[in-house]
CSV table of C-alpha atoms and ligand atoms in Angstrom, one decimal:
chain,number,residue,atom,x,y,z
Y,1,UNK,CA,75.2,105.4,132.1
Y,2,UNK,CA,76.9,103.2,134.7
Y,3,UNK,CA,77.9,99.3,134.2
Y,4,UNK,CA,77.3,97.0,136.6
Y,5,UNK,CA,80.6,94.7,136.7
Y,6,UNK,CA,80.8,91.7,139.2
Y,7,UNK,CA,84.3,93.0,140.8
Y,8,UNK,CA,84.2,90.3,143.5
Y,9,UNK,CA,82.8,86.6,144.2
Y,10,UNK,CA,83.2,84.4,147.6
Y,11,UNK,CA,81.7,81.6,149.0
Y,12,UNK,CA,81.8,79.6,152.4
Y,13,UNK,CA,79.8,76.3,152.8
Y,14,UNK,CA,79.4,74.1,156.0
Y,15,UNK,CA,82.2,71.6,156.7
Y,16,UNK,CA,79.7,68.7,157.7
Y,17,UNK,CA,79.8,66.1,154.0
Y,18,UNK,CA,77.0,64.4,154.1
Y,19,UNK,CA,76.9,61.5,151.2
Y,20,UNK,CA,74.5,59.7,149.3
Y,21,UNK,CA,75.4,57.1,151.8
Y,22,UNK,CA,74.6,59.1,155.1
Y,23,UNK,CA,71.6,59.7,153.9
Y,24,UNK,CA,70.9,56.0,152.9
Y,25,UNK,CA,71.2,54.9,156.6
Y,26,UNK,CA,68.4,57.0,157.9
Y,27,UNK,CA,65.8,56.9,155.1
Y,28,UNK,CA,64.9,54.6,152.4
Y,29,UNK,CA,67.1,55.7,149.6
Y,30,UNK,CA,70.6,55.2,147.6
Y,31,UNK,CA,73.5,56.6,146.2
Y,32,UNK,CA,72.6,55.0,143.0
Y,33,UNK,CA,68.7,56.4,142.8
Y,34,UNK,CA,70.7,59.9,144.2
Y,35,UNK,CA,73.2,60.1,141.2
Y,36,UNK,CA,70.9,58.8,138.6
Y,37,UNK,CA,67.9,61.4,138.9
Y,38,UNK,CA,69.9,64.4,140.2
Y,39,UNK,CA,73.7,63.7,139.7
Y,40,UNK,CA,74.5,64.9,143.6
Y,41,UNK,CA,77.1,62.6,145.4
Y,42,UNK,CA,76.8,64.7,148.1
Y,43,UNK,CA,76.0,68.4,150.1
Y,44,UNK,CA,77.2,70.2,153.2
Y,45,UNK,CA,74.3,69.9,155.9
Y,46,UNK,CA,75.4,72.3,158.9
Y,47,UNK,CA,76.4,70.6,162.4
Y,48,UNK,CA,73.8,70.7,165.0
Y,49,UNK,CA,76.4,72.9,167.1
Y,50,UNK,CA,74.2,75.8,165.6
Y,51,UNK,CA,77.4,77.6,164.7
Y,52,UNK,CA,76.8,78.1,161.3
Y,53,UNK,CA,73.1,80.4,160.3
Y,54,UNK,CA,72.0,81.6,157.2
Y,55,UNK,CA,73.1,84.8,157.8
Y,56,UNK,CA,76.2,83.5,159.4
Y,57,UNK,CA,77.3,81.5,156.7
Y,58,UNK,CA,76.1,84.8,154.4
Y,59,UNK,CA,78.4,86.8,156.0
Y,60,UNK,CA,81.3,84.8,155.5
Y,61,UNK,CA,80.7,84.8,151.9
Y,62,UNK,CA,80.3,88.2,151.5
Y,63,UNK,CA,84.0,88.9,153.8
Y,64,UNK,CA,85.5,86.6,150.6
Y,65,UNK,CA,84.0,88.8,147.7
Y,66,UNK,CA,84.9,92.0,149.5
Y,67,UNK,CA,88.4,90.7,149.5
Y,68,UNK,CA,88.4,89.8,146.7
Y,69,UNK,CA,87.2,92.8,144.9
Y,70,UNK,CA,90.4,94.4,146.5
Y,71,UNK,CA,87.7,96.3,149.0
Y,72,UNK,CA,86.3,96.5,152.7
Y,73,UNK,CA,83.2,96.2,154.2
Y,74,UNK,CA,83.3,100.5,154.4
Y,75,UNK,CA,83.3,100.7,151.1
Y,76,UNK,CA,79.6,98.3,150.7
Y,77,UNK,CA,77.0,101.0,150.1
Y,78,UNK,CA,74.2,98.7,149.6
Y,79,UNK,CA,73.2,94.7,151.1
Y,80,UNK,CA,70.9,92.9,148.9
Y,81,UNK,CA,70.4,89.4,150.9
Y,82,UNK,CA,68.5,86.4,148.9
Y,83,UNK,CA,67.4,83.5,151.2
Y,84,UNK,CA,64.2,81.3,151.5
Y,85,UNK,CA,65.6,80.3,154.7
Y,86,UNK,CA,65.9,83.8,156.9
Y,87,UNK,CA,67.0,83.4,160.8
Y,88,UNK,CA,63.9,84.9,162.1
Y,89,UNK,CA,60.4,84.9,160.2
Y,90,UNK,CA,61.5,89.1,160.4
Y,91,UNK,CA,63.8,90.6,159.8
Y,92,UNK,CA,65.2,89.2,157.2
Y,93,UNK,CA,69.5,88.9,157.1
Y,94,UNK,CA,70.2,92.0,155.3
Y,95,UNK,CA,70.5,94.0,158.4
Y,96,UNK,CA,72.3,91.1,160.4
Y,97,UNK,CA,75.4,91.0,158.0
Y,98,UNK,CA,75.4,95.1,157.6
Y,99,UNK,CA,75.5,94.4,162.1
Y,100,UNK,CA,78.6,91.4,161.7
Y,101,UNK,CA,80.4,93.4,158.8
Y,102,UNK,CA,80.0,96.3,161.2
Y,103,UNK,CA,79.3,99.0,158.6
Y,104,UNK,CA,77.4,102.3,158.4
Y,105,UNK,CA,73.6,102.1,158.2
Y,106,UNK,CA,73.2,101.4,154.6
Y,107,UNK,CA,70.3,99.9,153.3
Y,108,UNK,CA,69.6,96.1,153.1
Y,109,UNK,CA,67.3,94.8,151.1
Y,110,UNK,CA,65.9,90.8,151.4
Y,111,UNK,CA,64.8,89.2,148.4
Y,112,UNK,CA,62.3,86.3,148.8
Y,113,UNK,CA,62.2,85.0,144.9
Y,114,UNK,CA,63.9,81.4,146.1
Y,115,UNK,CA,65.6,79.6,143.4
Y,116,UNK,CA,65.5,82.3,141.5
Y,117,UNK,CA,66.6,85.0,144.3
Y,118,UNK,CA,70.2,85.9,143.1
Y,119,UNK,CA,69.3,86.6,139.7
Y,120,UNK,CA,66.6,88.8,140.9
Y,121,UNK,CA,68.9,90.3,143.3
Y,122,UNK,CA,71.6,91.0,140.6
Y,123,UNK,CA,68.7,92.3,138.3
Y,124,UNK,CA,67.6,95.2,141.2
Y,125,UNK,CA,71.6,95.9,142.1
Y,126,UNK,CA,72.0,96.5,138.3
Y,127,UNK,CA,69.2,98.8,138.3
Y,128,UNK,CA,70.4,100.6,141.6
Y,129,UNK,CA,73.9,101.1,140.0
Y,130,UNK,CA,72.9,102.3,136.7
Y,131,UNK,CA,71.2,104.9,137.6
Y,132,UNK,CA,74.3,105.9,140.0
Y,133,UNK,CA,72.0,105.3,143.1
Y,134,UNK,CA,75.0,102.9,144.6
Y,135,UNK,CA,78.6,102.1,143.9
Y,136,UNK,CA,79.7,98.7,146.0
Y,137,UNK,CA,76.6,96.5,146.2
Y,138,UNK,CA,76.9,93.3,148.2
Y,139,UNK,CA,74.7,90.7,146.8
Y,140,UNK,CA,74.3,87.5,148.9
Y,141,UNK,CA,72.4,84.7,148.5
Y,142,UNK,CA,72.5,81.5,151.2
Y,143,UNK,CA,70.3,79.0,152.5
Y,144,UNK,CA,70.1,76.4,155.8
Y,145,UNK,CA,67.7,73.8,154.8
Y,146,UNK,CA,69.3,70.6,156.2
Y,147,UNK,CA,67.2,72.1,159.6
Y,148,UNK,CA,64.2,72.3,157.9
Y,149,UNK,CA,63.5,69.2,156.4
Y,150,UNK,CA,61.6,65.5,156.3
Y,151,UNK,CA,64.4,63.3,156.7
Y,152,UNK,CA,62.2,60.4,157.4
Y,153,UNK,CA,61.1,58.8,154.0
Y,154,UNK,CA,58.6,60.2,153.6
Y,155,UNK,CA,60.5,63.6,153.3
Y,156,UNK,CA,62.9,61.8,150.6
Y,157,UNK,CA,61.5,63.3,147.3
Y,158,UNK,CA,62.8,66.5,148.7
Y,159,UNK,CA,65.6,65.7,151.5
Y,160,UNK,CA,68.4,64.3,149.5
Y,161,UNK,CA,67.9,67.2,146.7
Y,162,UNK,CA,68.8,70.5,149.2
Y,163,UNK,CA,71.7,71.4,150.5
Y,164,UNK,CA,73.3,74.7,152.8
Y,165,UNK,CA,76.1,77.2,151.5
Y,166,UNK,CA,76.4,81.1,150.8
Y,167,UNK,CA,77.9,82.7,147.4
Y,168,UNK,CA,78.3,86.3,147.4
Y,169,UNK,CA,79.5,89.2,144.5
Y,170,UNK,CA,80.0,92.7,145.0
Y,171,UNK,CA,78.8,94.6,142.3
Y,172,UNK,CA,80.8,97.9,141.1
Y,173,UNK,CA,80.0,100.8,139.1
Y,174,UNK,CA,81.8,101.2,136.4
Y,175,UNK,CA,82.5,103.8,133.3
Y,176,UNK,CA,83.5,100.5,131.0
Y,177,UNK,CA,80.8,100.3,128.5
Y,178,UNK,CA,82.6,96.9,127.6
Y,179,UNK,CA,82.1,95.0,130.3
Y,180,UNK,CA,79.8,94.3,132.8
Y,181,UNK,CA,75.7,93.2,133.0
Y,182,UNK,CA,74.2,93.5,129.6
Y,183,UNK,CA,70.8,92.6,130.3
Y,184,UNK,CA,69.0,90.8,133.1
Y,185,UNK,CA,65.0,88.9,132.1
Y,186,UNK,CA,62.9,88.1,135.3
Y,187,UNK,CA,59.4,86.7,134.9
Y,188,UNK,CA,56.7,84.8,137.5
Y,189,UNK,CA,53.8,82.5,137.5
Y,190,UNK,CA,51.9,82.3,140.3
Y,191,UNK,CA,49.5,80.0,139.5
Y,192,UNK,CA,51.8,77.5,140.4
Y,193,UNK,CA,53.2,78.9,143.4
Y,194,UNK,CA,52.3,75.4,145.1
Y,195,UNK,CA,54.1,73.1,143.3
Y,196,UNK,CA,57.3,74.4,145.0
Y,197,UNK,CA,56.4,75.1,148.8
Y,198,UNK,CA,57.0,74.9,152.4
Y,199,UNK,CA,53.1,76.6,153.5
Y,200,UNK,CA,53.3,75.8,157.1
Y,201,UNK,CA,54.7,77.9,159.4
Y,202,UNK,CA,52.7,81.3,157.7
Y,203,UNK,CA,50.5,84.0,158.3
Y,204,UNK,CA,48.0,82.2,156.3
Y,205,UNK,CA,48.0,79.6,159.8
Y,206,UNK,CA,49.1,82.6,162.2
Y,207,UNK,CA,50.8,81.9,165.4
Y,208,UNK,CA,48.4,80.0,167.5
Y,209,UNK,CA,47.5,77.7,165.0
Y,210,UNK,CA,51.1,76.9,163.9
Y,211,UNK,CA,51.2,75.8,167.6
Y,212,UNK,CA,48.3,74.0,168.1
Y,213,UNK,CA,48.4,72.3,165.0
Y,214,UNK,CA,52.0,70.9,165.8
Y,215,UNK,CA,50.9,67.4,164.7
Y,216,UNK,CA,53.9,65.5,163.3
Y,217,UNK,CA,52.0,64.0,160.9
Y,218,UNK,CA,51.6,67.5,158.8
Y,219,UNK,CA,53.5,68.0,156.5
Y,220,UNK,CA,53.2,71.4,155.8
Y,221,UNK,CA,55.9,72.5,157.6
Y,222,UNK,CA,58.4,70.7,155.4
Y,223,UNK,CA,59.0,71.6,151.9
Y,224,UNK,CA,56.9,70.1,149.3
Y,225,UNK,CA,57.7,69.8,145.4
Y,226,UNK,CA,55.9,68.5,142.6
Y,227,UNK,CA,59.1,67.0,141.3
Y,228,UNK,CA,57.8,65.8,137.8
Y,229,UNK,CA,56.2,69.2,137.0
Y,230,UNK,CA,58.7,71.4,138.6
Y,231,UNK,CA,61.1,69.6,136.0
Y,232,UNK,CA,58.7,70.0,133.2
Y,233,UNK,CA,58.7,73.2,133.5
Y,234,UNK,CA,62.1,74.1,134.4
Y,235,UNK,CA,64.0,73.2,131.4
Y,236,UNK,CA,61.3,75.4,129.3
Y,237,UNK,CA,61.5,78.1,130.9
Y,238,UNK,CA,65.3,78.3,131.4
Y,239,UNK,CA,65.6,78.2,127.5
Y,240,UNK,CA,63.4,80.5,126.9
Y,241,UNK,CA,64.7,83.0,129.2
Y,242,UNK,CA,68.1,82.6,128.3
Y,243,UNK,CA,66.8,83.2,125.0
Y,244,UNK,CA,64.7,86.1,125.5
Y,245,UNK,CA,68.3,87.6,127.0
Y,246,UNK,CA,70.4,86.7,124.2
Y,247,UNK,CA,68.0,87.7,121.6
Y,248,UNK,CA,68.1,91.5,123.3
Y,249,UNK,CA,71.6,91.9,122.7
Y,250,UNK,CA,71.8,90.4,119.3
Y,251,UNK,CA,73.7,87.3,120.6
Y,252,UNK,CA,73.1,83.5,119.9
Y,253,UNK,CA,73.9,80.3,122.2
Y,254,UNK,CA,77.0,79.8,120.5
Y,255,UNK,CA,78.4,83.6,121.4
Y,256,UNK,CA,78.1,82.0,125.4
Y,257,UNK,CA,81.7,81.5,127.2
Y,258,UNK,CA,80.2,80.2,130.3
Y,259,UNK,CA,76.2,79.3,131.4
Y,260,UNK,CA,76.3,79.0,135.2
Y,261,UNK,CA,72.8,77.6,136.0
Y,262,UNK,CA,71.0,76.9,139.1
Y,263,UNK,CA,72.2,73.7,140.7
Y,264,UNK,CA,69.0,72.1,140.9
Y,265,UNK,CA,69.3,69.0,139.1
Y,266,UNK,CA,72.5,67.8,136.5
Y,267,UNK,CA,70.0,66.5,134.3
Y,268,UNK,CA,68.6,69.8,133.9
Y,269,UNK,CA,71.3,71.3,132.9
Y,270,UNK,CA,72.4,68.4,130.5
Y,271,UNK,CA,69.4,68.9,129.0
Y,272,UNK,CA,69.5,72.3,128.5
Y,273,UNK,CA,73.3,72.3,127.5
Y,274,UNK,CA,72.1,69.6,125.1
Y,275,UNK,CA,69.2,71.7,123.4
Y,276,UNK,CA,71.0,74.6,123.0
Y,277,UNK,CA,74.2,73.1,121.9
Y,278,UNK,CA,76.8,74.2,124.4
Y,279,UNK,CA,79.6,72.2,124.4
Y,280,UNK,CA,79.6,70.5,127.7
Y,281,UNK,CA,82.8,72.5,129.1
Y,282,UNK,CA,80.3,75.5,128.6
Y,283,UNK,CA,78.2,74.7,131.4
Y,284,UNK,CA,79.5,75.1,134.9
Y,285,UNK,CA,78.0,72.7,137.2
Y,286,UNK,CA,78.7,71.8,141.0
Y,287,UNK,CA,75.3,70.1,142.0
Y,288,UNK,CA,77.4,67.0,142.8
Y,289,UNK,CA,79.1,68.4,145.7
Y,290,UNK,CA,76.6,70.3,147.4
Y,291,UNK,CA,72.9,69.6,145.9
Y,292,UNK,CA,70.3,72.4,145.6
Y,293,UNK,CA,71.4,75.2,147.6
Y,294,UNK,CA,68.8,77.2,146.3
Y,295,UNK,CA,69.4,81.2,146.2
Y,296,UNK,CA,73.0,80.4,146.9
Y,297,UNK,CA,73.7,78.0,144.0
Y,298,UNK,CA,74.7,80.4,141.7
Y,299,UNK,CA,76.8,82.7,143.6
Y,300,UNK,CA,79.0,79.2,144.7
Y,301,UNK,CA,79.4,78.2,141.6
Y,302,UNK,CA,80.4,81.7,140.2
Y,303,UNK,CA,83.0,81.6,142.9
Y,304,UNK,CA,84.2,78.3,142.5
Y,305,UNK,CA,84.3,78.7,138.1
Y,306,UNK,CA,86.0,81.9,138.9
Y,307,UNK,CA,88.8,79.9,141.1
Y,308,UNK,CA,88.7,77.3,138.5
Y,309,UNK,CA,90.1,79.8,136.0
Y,310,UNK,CA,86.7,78.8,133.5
Y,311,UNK,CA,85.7,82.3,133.4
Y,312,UNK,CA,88.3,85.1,131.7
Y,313,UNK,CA,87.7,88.9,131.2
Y,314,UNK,CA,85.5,89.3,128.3
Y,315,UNK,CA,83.9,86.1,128.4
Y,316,UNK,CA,80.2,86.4,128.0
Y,317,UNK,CA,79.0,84.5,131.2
Y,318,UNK,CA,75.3,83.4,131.2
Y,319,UNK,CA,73.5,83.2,134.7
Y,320,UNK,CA,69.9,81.6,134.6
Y,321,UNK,CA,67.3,80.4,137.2
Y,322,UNK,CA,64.1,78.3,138.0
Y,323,UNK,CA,62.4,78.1,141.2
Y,324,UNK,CA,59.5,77.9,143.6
Y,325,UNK,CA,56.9,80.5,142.9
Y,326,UNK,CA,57.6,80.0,140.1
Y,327,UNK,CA,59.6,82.4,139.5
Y,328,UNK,CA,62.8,82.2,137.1
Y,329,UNK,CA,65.3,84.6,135.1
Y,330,UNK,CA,68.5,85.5,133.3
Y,331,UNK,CA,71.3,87.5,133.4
Y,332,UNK,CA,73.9,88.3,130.7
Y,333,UNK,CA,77.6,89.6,131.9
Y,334,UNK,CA,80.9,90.6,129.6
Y,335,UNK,CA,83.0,89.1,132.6
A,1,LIG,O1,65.4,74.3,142.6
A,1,LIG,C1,64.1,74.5,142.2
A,1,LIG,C2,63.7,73.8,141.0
A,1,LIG,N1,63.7,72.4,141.2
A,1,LIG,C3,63.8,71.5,140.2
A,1,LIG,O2,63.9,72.0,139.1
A,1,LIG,C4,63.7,70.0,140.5
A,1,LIG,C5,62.9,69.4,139.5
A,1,LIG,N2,62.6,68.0,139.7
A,1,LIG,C6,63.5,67.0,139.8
A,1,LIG,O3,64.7,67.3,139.8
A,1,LIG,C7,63.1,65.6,139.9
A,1,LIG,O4,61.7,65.5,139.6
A,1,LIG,C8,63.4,64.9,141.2
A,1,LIG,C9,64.9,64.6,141.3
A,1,LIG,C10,62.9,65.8,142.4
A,1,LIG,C11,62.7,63.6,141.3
A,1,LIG,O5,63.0,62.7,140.2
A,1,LIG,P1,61.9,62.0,139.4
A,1,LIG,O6,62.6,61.2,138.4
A,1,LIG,O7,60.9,63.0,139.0
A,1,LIG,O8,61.3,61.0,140.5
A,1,LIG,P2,59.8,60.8,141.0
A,1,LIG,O9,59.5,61.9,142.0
A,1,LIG,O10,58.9,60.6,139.9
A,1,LIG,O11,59.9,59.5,141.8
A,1,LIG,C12,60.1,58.2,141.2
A,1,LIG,C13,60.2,57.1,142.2
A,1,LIG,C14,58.9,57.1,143.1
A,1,LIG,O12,58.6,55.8,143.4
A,1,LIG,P3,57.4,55.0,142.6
A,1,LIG,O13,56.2,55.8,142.9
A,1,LIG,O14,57.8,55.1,141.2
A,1,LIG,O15,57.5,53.7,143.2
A,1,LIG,C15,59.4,57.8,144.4
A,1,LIG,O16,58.7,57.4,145.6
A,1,LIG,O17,61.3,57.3,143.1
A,1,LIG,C16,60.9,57.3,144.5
A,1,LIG,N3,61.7,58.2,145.2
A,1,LIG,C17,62.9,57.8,145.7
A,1,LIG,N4,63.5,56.6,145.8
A,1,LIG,C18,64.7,56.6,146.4
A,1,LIG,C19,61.6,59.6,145.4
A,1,LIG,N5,62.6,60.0,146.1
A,1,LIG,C20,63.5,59.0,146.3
A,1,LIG,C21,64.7,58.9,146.9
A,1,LIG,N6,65.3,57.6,147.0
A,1,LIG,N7,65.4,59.9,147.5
């Protein structure tokens, strides 16, 4: 059977900074409260020029990690796009970067697991590839929310937390059997699929009501997270699936070169680097430059550990995610 190996990584985000201090002078907030609950000193927010889109910014990812896998955008036989935040309500940006990268009419695929969308992503490509279905698959995953959200204080619970970028990997078959994905865990909960939300603009309040309702007041169209229990949950479940993977292949938290999690808070992923007993340098972590970018988190920071020289060949490299749905998951990779 095929491997799945990772044989390129790329990332683009906005050039707008905005810092804890920006934010500070339009909504009741501070660097200090900022740093101390999340650890972000600051995230790209897109200029208003509407130049950069989600999948705009996508595609300028995925040109990097088709570079840098040595390839072209020919040789992509298969788009797998992760995004909460699509251009259009439909279709989703698959099929706009297979239009900009100006290739054939492969397939594209959107993935709508948040958070949690890359690993998901990565979880189908390796299926895909194993099987010998594909051979280049381009996984994205990039988000715009600085449009979308309450920057009023009343929105700042959420606001200050997200931020825009794109991270992309292509994904190669490979005959190696000693390198590449070893297992990938996915899992969901539904029940608390509102805890993590944005429910206005939906088909559960189709189109005339999204427009009569427009009452500035709602907030329904922004984002709305049950911060506490989000968190509660989040560092549970990230052990346990990181667990549940390592367990499969016989491995144990020491065995782990890298753990790329999630940016969605430091303190998460101090507290999980804590419990398992990583040593710190163990656990890449970017948060403080660019917040939550949701399903792009972990393909930036895979791009930028990569750059960093952090993550060698045969390094086992841990990739795990908890998000709105909620929906979370692992991956394990001999780099
Ligand atoms: O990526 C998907 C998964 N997401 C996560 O895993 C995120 C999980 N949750 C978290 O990271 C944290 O819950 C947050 C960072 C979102 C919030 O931190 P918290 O320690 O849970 O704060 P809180 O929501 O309990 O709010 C504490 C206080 C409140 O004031 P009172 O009621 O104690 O007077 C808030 O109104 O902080 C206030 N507050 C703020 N103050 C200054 C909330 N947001 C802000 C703000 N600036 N931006």
């Amino acid at each position: 059977m095929k491997r799945t190996v990772i044989a390129g990584v790329g990332h683009y985000v906005p050039e707008n900074v905005v810092t804890n201090d920006d934010l500070s002078r339009i909504m009741e907030t501070s660097d200090e409260w900022i740093q101390e609950r999340t650890g972000i000193k600051e995230r790209r927010w897109v200029s208003s020029d509407g130049e950069d889109t989600t999948s705009g910014m996508g595609t300028k990812a995925a040109r990097n990690a088709i570079a840098d896998a040595g390839l072209k955008p020919e040789d992509i036989d298969f788009i797998i796009f992760a995004t909460l935040s699509p251009d259009y309500y439909f279709p989703g940006p698959g099929v706009q970067v297979q239009e900009n990268l100006g290739i054939d009419t492969v397939g594209a695929l959107d993935v709508r697991n948040q958070c949690s969308g890359f690993v998901y992503g990565l979880s189908v490509a390796d299926q895909f590839i194993k099987t010998g279905m594909y051979k280049n698959i381009l996984l994205i995953g990039s988000e715009l929310h600085s449009g979308g959200l309450d920057k009023t204080t009343r929105g700042r619970g959420v606001s200050v937390i997200f931020g825009d970028g794109a991270g992309a990997v292509v994904l190669q078959a490979s005959d190696d059997q000693s390198k590449g994905v070893l297992t990938t865990k996915l899992h969901s909960e539904g029940k608390h699929a509102k805890e993590l939300a944005l429910l206005g603009p939906a088909t559960a309040r189709w189109v005339d009501r999204i427009i009569e309702d427009a009452d500035p007041e709602d907030m329904s169209y922004y984002p709305y997270m049950n911060g506490n229990f989000v968190f509660k949950h989040a560092v549970t479940r990230f052990q346990e699936v990181i667990m549940e993977g390592l367990n499969e292949i016989g491995k144990s938290p020491e065995d782990i070169d890298l753990l790329i999690p999630h940016q969605a808070n430091l303190r998460i992923s101090q507290y999980i680097q804590a419990k398992m007993g990583l040593a710190p340098e163990k656990v890449f972590n970017n948060i403080m430059k660019y917040g939550n970018t949701t399903a792009a988190s972990i393909p930036i920071a895979l791009s930028e550990a990569k750059a960093a020289g952090k993550l060698k060949e045969g390094d086992l490299l841990c990739l795990a995610a908890f998000g709105s749905g909620f929906t979370w998951g692992s991956a394990l990779v001999q780099f």
